[in-house]
Short mmCIF file of C-alpha atoms and ligand atoms in Angstrom, two decimals:
data_model
loop_
_atom_site.label_atom_id
_atom_site.label_comp_id
_atom_site.label_asym_id
_atom_site.label_seq_id
_atom_site.Cartn_x
_atom_site.Cartn_y
_atom_site.Cartn_z
CA MET R 1 105.02 82.79 142.82
CA THR R 2 101.95 84.13 141.16
CA THR R 3 99.93 87.00 142.39
CA ASP R 4 96.60 87.72 140.92
CA SER R 5 95.56 91.30 141.27
CA ARG R 6 92.34 91.07 139.38
CA PRO R 7 89.23 92.88 140.55
CA ASP R 8 86.73 90.30 139.33
CA ALA R 9 86.76 87.25 141.61
CA ARG R 10 84.79 84.99 139.28
CA LYS R 11 86.50 82.06 137.61
CA ARG R 12 87.19 82.64 133.96
CA ILE R 13 85.96 81.26 130.68
CA LEU R 14 87.82 81.73 127.46
CA THR R 15 86.27 80.43 124.31
CA GLY R 16 85.94 81.48 120.72
CA VAL R 17 85.37 80.77 117.07
CA ARG R 18 87.24 81.25 113.86
CA PRO R 19 85.74 83.99 111.68
CA THR R 20 84.71 81.90 108.70
CA GLY R 21 81.17 83.23 108.29
CA SER R 22 77.75 83.20 109.95
CA LEU R 23 77.04 80.97 112.92
CA HIS R 24 74.56 78.12 112.61
CA LEU R 25 72.36 75.88 114.77
CA GLY R 26 75.29 73.52 115.37
CA HIS R 27 77.26 76.34 116.98
CA TYR R 28 74.24 77.16 119.10
CA VAL R 29 73.61 73.78 120.73
CA GLY R 30 77.28 72.80 120.65
CA ALA R 31 78.63 75.85 122.41
CA LEU R 32 76.80 79.20 122.35
CA GLU R 33 74.01 78.01 124.59
CA ASN R 34 76.54 77.23 127.34
CA TRP R 35 78.22 80.60 126.86
CA ILE R 36 74.91 82.39 127.31
CA ARG R 37 74.02 80.31 130.37
CA LEU R 38 77.40 80.80 132.08
CA GLN R 39 78.11 84.42 131.20
CA ARG R 40 77.14 85.78 134.61
CA GLU R 41 78.62 83.02 136.73
CA TYR R 42 82.05 83.30 135.04
CA GLU R 43 84.08 86.22 133.81
CA CYS R 44 83.96 85.46 130.09
CA PHE R 45 86.42 86.20 127.32
CA PHE R 46 84.87 85.57 123.90
CA LEU R 47 87.48 85.52 121.18
CA ILE R 48 87.28 85.86 117.40
CA ALA R 49 90.29 83.92 116.20
CA ASP R 50 91.41 85.85 113.12
CA PHE R 51 94.99 84.55 113.44
CA GLN R 52 93.55 81.09 112.85
CA VAL R 53 91.99 81.38 109.40
CA SER R 54 94.98 80.61 107.22
CA ASP R 55 92.52 78.64 105.05
CA HIS R 56 91.40 82.15 103.98
CA ALA R 57 94.87 83.14 102.79
CA ASP R 58 93.58 83.41 99.23
CA ASP R 59 90.56 85.51 100.12
CA ILE R 60 91.70 87.52 103.10
CA SER R 61 89.36 90.33 102.02
CA GLN R 62 86.52 88.28 103.59
CA VAL R 63 88.03 88.16 107.06
CA ARG R 64 86.93 91.63 108.16
CA GLY R 65 83.31 91.02 107.22
CA ASN R 66 83.38 87.62 108.90
CA VAL R 67 84.68 89.09 112.15
CA LEU R 68 81.80 91.56 112.24
CA GLU R 69 79.38 88.81 111.28
CA VAL R 70 80.43 86.69 114.25
CA ALA R 71 80.20 89.61 116.68
CA THR R 72 76.73 90.45 115.35
CA ASP R 73 75.61 86.84 115.79
CA TRP R 74 76.93 86.86 119.35
CA LEU R 75 74.95 89.95 120.22
CA ALA R 76 71.92 88.51 118.46
CA VAL R 77 71.91 85.34 120.58
CA GLY R 78 72.18 87.40 123.75
CA LEU R 79 75.84 87.45 124.75
CA ASP R 80 76.27 90.56 126.85
CA PRO R 81 79.35 92.67 126.09
CA GLU R 82 78.83 94.65 129.31
CA GLY R 83 79.50 91.69 131.57
CA SER R 84 81.98 89.86 129.31
CA HIS R 85 84.81 90.70 126.97
CA PHE R 86 84.52 90.30 123.19
CA GLN R 87 87.97 90.36 121.63
CA ILE R 88 89.63 90.20 118.24
CA GLU R 89 92.62 87.90 118.55
CA SER R 90 95.06 89.77 116.32
CA LEU R 91 94.43 93.01 118.22
CA VAL R 92 95.81 91.26 121.30
CA PRO R 93 99.19 90.53 119.71
CA GLN R 94 100.48 89.06 122.98
CA HIS R 95 98.81 85.86 121.69
CA ALA R 96 101.49 85.63 119.00
CA GLU R 97 104.15 86.28 121.59
CA LEU R 98 102.94 83.60 123.99
CA THR R 99 102.55 81.12 121.12
CA THR R 100 106.19 81.65 120.21
CA TRP R 101 107.36 80.86 123.75
CA LEU R 102 105.01 77.92 124.25
CA SER R 103 106.03 76.33 120.97
CA TRP R 104 109.39 75.58 122.62
CA TRP R 105 107.64 72.84 124.56
CA VAL R 106 105.38 71.39 121.88
CA PRO R 107 106.96 68.59 119.85
CA LEU R 108 105.88 68.58 116.21
CA GLY R 109 104.71 64.97 116.60
CA MET R 110 102.12 66.05 119.13
CA LEU R 111 100.55 68.30 116.49
CA GLN R 112 100.86 65.70 113.75
CA ARG R 113 98.92 63.23 115.89
CA ASN R 114 96.14 65.72 116.74
CA PRO R 115 93.00 64.06 115.29
CA THR R 116 91.13 67.32 114.62
CA LEU R 117 94.09 68.79 112.81
CA LYS R 118 94.49 65.60 110.79
CA ALA R 119 90.84 65.62 109.75
CA GLU R 120 90.93 69.29 108.78
CA MET R 121 94.09 68.80 106.82
CA GLY R 122 92.25 66.21 104.73
CA ASN R 123 94.19 65.33 101.65
CA LEU R 124 96.51 68.30 101.67
CA GLU R 125 100.07 67.20 101.03
CA GLY R 126 102.63 68.25 103.64
CA ASP R 127 104.08 70.56 101.01
CA SER R 128 100.96 72.70 100.79
CA VAL R 129 100.04 72.94 104.47
CA PRO R 130 100.77 76.47 105.72
CA VAL R 131 102.93 76.59 108.86
CA ALA R 132 100.18 78.74 110.37
CA PHE R 133 97.91 75.74 110.17
CA PHE R 134 100.16 73.67 112.40
CA ASN R 135 100.45 76.68 114.66
CA TYR R 136 96.78 77.08 115.26
CA PRO R 137 96.30 74.59 118.13
CA MET R 138 99.22 76.27 119.92
CA MET R 139 97.67 79.65 119.22
CA GLN R 140 94.46 78.30 120.71
CA ALA R 141 96.37 77.18 123.80
CA SER R 142 97.72 80.73 124.13
CA ASN R 143 94.20 82.12 123.80
CA ILE R 144 93.06 79.95 126.69
CA LEU R 145 96.13 80.38 128.90
CA MET R 146 96.36 84.16 128.41
CA PRO R 147 93.48 84.95 130.83
CA LYS R 148 94.26 81.72 132.81
CA ALA R 149 90.84 80.36 131.96
CA HIS R 150 89.38 77.53 134.03
CA LEU R 151 86.64 76.49 131.66
CA VAL R 152 86.40 76.24 127.87
CA PRO R 153 82.89 75.56 126.56
CA VAL R 154 83.29 74.18 123.02
CA GLY R 155 82.05 71.65 120.50
CA GLU R 156 83.34 68.09 120.47
CA ASP R 157 85.89 68.61 117.70
CA GLN R 158 87.82 70.99 119.97
CA LEU R 159 88.63 68.42 122.68
CA PRO R 160 92.09 67.51 121.32
CA HIS R 161 93.03 71.20 121.43
CA ILE R 162 91.94 71.55 125.06
CA GLU R 163 93.94 68.44 125.92
CA LEU R 164 96.97 69.99 124.23
CA THR R 165 96.42 73.18 126.25
CA ARG R 166 96.34 71.18 129.49
CA GLU R 167 99.55 69.43 128.52
CA ILE R 168 101.29 72.72 127.73
CA ALA R 169 100.08 74.26 131.02
CA ARG R 170 101.43 71.26 132.96
CA ARG R 171 104.77 71.40 131.19
CA PHE R 172 105.23 75.11 131.70
CA ASN R 173 104.28 74.92 135.37
CA ARG R 174 106.57 71.94 135.96
CA ILE R 175 109.59 73.37 134.14
CA PHE R 176 109.38 76.74 135.85
CA LYS R 177 108.11 75.47 139.21
CA THR R 178 105.12 77.75 139.11
CA ASP R 179 101.36 77.49 139.32
CA LEU R 180 100.84 80.25 136.80
CA PHE R 181 98.52 78.37 134.47
CA PRO R 182 95.45 76.47 135.67
CA GLU R 183 94.66 73.32 133.65
CA PRO R 184 91.49 74.28 131.82
CA GLU R 185 88.48 71.96 131.64
CA ALA R 186 86.42 71.51 128.48
CA LEU R 187 82.65 71.74 128.65
CA LEU R 188 80.59 70.17 125.88
CA GLY R 189 77.18 71.42 124.78
CA ARG R 190 73.80 69.71 125.10
CA VAL R 191 74.26 68.35 121.58
CA ALA R 192 78.02 68.01 121.20
CA ARG R 193 77.73 67.57 117.45
CA LEU R 194 74.58 68.40 115.49
CA VAL R 195 73.97 66.53 112.24
CA GLY R 196 73.57 68.53 109.04
CA VAL R 197 70.27 68.87 107.14
CA ASP R 198 71.71 66.33 104.68
CA GLY R 199 72.16 63.75 107.43
CA ASN R 200 75.93 64.21 107.35
CA ALA R 201 77.55 63.69 110.76
CA LYS R 202 78.27 67.37 111.28
CA MET R 203 76.55 70.63 110.43
CA SER R 204 79.15 72.78 108.77
CA LYS R 205 79.42 75.69 106.42
CA SER R 206 81.90 73.89 104.19
CA LEU R 207 79.54 70.92 103.79
CA ASN R 208 76.75 73.27 102.77
CA ASN R 209 74.29 71.59 105.15
CA ALA R 210 73.70 74.29 107.73
CA ILE R 211 70.76 76.31 109.00
CA TYR R 212 72.10 79.72 109.96
CA LEU R 213 70.97 81.77 112.92
CA LYS R 214 70.30 84.59 110.47
CA ASP R 215 68.30 82.55 107.95
CA ASP R 216 64.84 84.01 107.42
CA ALA R 217 61.69 81.99 108.03
CA ASP R 218 61.20 80.98 104.38
CA THR R 219 64.78 79.81 104.04
CA VAL R 220 64.47 77.71 107.18
CA THR R 221 61.18 76.19 106.03
CA LYS R 222 62.70 75.30 102.66
CA LYS R 223 65.79 73.76 104.23
CA VAL R 224 63.65 71.70 106.60
CA ARG R 225 61.42 70.53 103.74
CA GLY R 226 64.50 69.20 101.96
CA MET R 227 65.95 67.53 105.05
CA PHE R 228 67.29 64.03 105.01
CA THR R 229 64.95 61.74 106.94
CA ASP R 230 64.41 57.97 107.26
CA PRO R 231 65.63 56.61 103.91
CA THR R 232 63.93 53.23 104.45
CA ARG R 233 60.50 54.79 104.58
CA LEU R 234 58.80 55.12 101.21
CA ARG R 235 55.20 55.91 102.20
CA ALA R 236 53.64 57.73 105.17
CA THR R 237 51.99 54.44 106.13
CA ASP R 238 55.33 52.61 106.44
CA PRO R 239 56.56 52.33 110.04
CA GLY R 240 59.49 54.77 110.30
CA HIS R 241 62.65 55.12 112.36
CA VAL R 242 63.01 57.88 114.90
CA GLU R 243 66.49 56.89 116.11
CA GLY R 244 69.17 58.48 113.98
CA ASN R 245 66.60 60.47 112.02
CA PRO R 246 67.88 64.06 111.66
CA VAL R 247 64.36 65.53 111.64
CA PHE R 248 63.67 64.04 115.06
CA MET R 249 67.12 64.96 116.35
CA TYR R 250 66.29 68.57 115.55
CA HIS R 251 62.85 68.21 117.17
CA ASP R 252 64.58 66.94 120.32
CA ALA R 253 67.07 69.78 120.23
CA PHE R 254 64.81 72.72 119.34
CA ASN R 255 61.14 71.92 119.88
CA PRO R 256 60.23 72.80 123.47
CA ASN R 257 56.81 71.14 123.08
CA VAL R 258 57.76 67.68 124.34
CA GLU R 259 54.20 66.39 124.11
CA GLU R 260 54.02 67.26 120.44
CA VAL R 261 57.38 65.62 119.78
CA ASP R 262 56.37 62.45 121.67
CA ASP R 263 53.12 62.28 119.73
CA LEU R 264 54.91 62.69 116.37
CA LYS R 265 57.40 59.98 117.31
CA ALA R 266 54.66 57.57 118.36
CA ARG R 267 52.79 58.12 115.11
CA TYR R 268 55.96 57.95 113.01
CA VAL R 269 56.95 54.49 114.19
CA THR R 270 53.43 53.18 113.56
CA GLY R 271 53.17 54.76 110.13
CA THR R 272 50.38 57.20 110.96
CA VAL R 273 52.09 60.48 110.25
CA GLY R 274 53.83 61.68 107.12
CA ASP R 275 57.22 63.37 106.84
CA VAL R 276 55.46 66.48 105.60
CA GLU R 277 53.69 67.08 108.90
CA VAL R 278 56.74 66.23 111.00
CA LYS R 279 58.78 68.70 108.98
CA GLN R 280 56.11 71.40 109.05
CA LYS R 281 56.06 71.24 112.84
CA LEU R 282 59.84 71.32 112.96
CA ALA R 283 59.98 74.41 110.74
CA ILE R 284 57.52 76.15 113.05
CA ALA R 285 59.54 75.21 116.14
CA LEU R 286 62.79 76.37 114.57
CA ASN R 287 61.31 79.64 113.42
CA ASN R 288 59.87 80.29 116.90
CA PHE R 289 63.30 79.61 118.34
CA LEU R 290 65.04 81.90 115.82
CA ASP R 291 62.56 84.79 115.91
CA PRO R 292 63.98 86.63 118.96
CA ILE R 293 67.51 86.10 117.62
CA ARG R 294 66.49 87.61 114.27
CA GLU R 295 64.88 90.54 116.03
CA ARG R 296 68.01 91.38 118.01
CA ARG R 297 70.11 90.86 114.90
CA ALA R 298 68.04 93.41 112.98
CA TYR R 299 68.73 95.91 115.76
CA TYR R 300 72.51 95.44 115.56
CA GLU R 301 72.51 95.48 111.77
CA ALA R 302 70.93 98.91 112.07
CA HIS R 303 73.45 99.95 114.77
CA PRO R 304 76.83 98.63 113.54
CA ARG R 305 78.65 101.13 115.76
CA GLU R 306 77.49 99.21 118.82
CA VAL R 307 79.05 96.05 117.43
CA LEU R 308 82.39 97.81 116.95
CA ASP R 309 82.16 99.39 120.42
CA ALA R 310 81.63 95.96 122.00
CA LEU R 311 84.71 94.63 120.20
CA ALA R 312 86.81 97.66 121.09
CA ALA R 313 85.95 97.60 124.80
CA GLY R 314 86.50 93.86 125.20
CA THR R 315 89.75 93.93 123.24
CA ALA R 316 91.09 96.80 125.36
CA HIS R 317 90.40 94.81 128.50
CA ALA R 318 91.93 91.65 127.03
CA ASN R 319 95.06 93.66 126.27
CA LYS R 320 95.48 94.62 129.90
CA VAL R 321 95.00 91.06 131.07
CA ALA R 322 97.49 89.86 128.44
CA ASP R 323 100.14 92.39 129.53
CA GLU R 324 99.87 91.13 133.08
CA THR R 325 100.13 87.48 132.03
CA MET R 326 103.10 88.14 129.75
CA ARG R 327 104.90 89.90 132.56
CA GLN R 328 104.32 86.84 134.76
CA VAL R 329 105.43 84.48 131.98
CA ARG R 330 108.70 86.39 131.59
CA ASP R 331 109.18 86.47 135.36
CA ALA R 332 108.67 82.71 135.53
CA MET R 333 111.19 82.13 132.72
CA GLY R 334 113.67 84.55 134.27
CA LEU R 335 113.61 86.65 131.12
CA ASN R 336 112.40 90.00 132.40
CA TYR R 337 115.69 91.38 131.10
CA LEU R 338 115.32 95.02 131.89
CA ALA R 339 113.22 94.91 135.03
N1 LIG G 1 89.50 76.44 117.03
C1 LIG G 1 88.20 76.88 117.43
C2 LIG G 1 87.21 76.50 116.31
O1 LIG G 1 87.61 76.17 115.23
C3 LIG G 1 88.14 78.36 117.68
C4 LIG G 1 89.00 78.82 118.81
C5 LIG G 1 90.11 79.60 118.69
C6 LIG G 1 88.82 78.56 120.19
N2 LIG G 1 90.64 79.85 119.90
C7 LIG G 1 89.90 79.23 120.85
C8 LIG G 1 87.89 77.81 120.93
C9 LIG G 1 90.05 79.14 122.23
C10 LIG G 1 88.06 77.75 122.32
C11 LIG G 1 89.13 78.40 122.95
O2 LIG G 1 86.03 76.60 116.53
#
């Protein structure tokens, strides 16, 4: 039996990021854009996953700044902390509690086969992988199950973790004959995975190929000027390739002037426009797109108290929701010892 005494009848979203630094264009088209679009339709829980940065174990002094950086970026892109709940994961310690219970039903092999985990682990030998690293997909499942979220808007690399969450929800519900946890759906962004400025398959801080939401206009223009383009094209008069060309992928993703983009493409394939012009127009489009974000960011940089207030209010609410869920979890397991 589950009773849901919540005042807000909207379905719920839980999603989040790890606090590893500033957010970039890949985050925007991969996820943030959906969050912004859906924030009124759903009751949203936006989580900063500071339990999940064990890769920062050697420089933990950066975590605090990164948490504030993420919250500032969120406010800058237009997430509204009045209608949704910004939360810091470790200040809702029920996440650790739920992870401990749920890990009873997650075989180690399931984590070892997780393709995202495998890729992130790279060449690390088993001996040097922190236990917390293996824990993180389970922690993520707890994040999602805690508010019983229905929808998880994320980038493509997160799909294995959502699948794991669905599996855990099914197992828990089956074992305890309950319908406590809905099976959450993933929602991918318009561009599930944005290429980096170097043409690498993924824009990422660690690959040093990102354009950040907080980059100023000159920085963006410089990065665009140095972008990887069609490597087979030596002169502006050579016919070029639009398909698979990062500069055009960005035009498609960020330049709202479709006519201009179509014209550039047509001239590119016939060798009647140079990379310089295509890149100049892209830099302009990107800077137009980023300008309002920069403006809002400047406001919050000048009012850091508002950033902290947003985090405090959302975290307090998340705590209440988590208490209720944990009570239901213990009821379902028959472990409400003292009740
Ligand atoms: N693992 C996600 C990432 O690396 C961040 C994350 C943590 C998350 N908890 C989550 C995403 C819950 C969606 C739902 O980006």
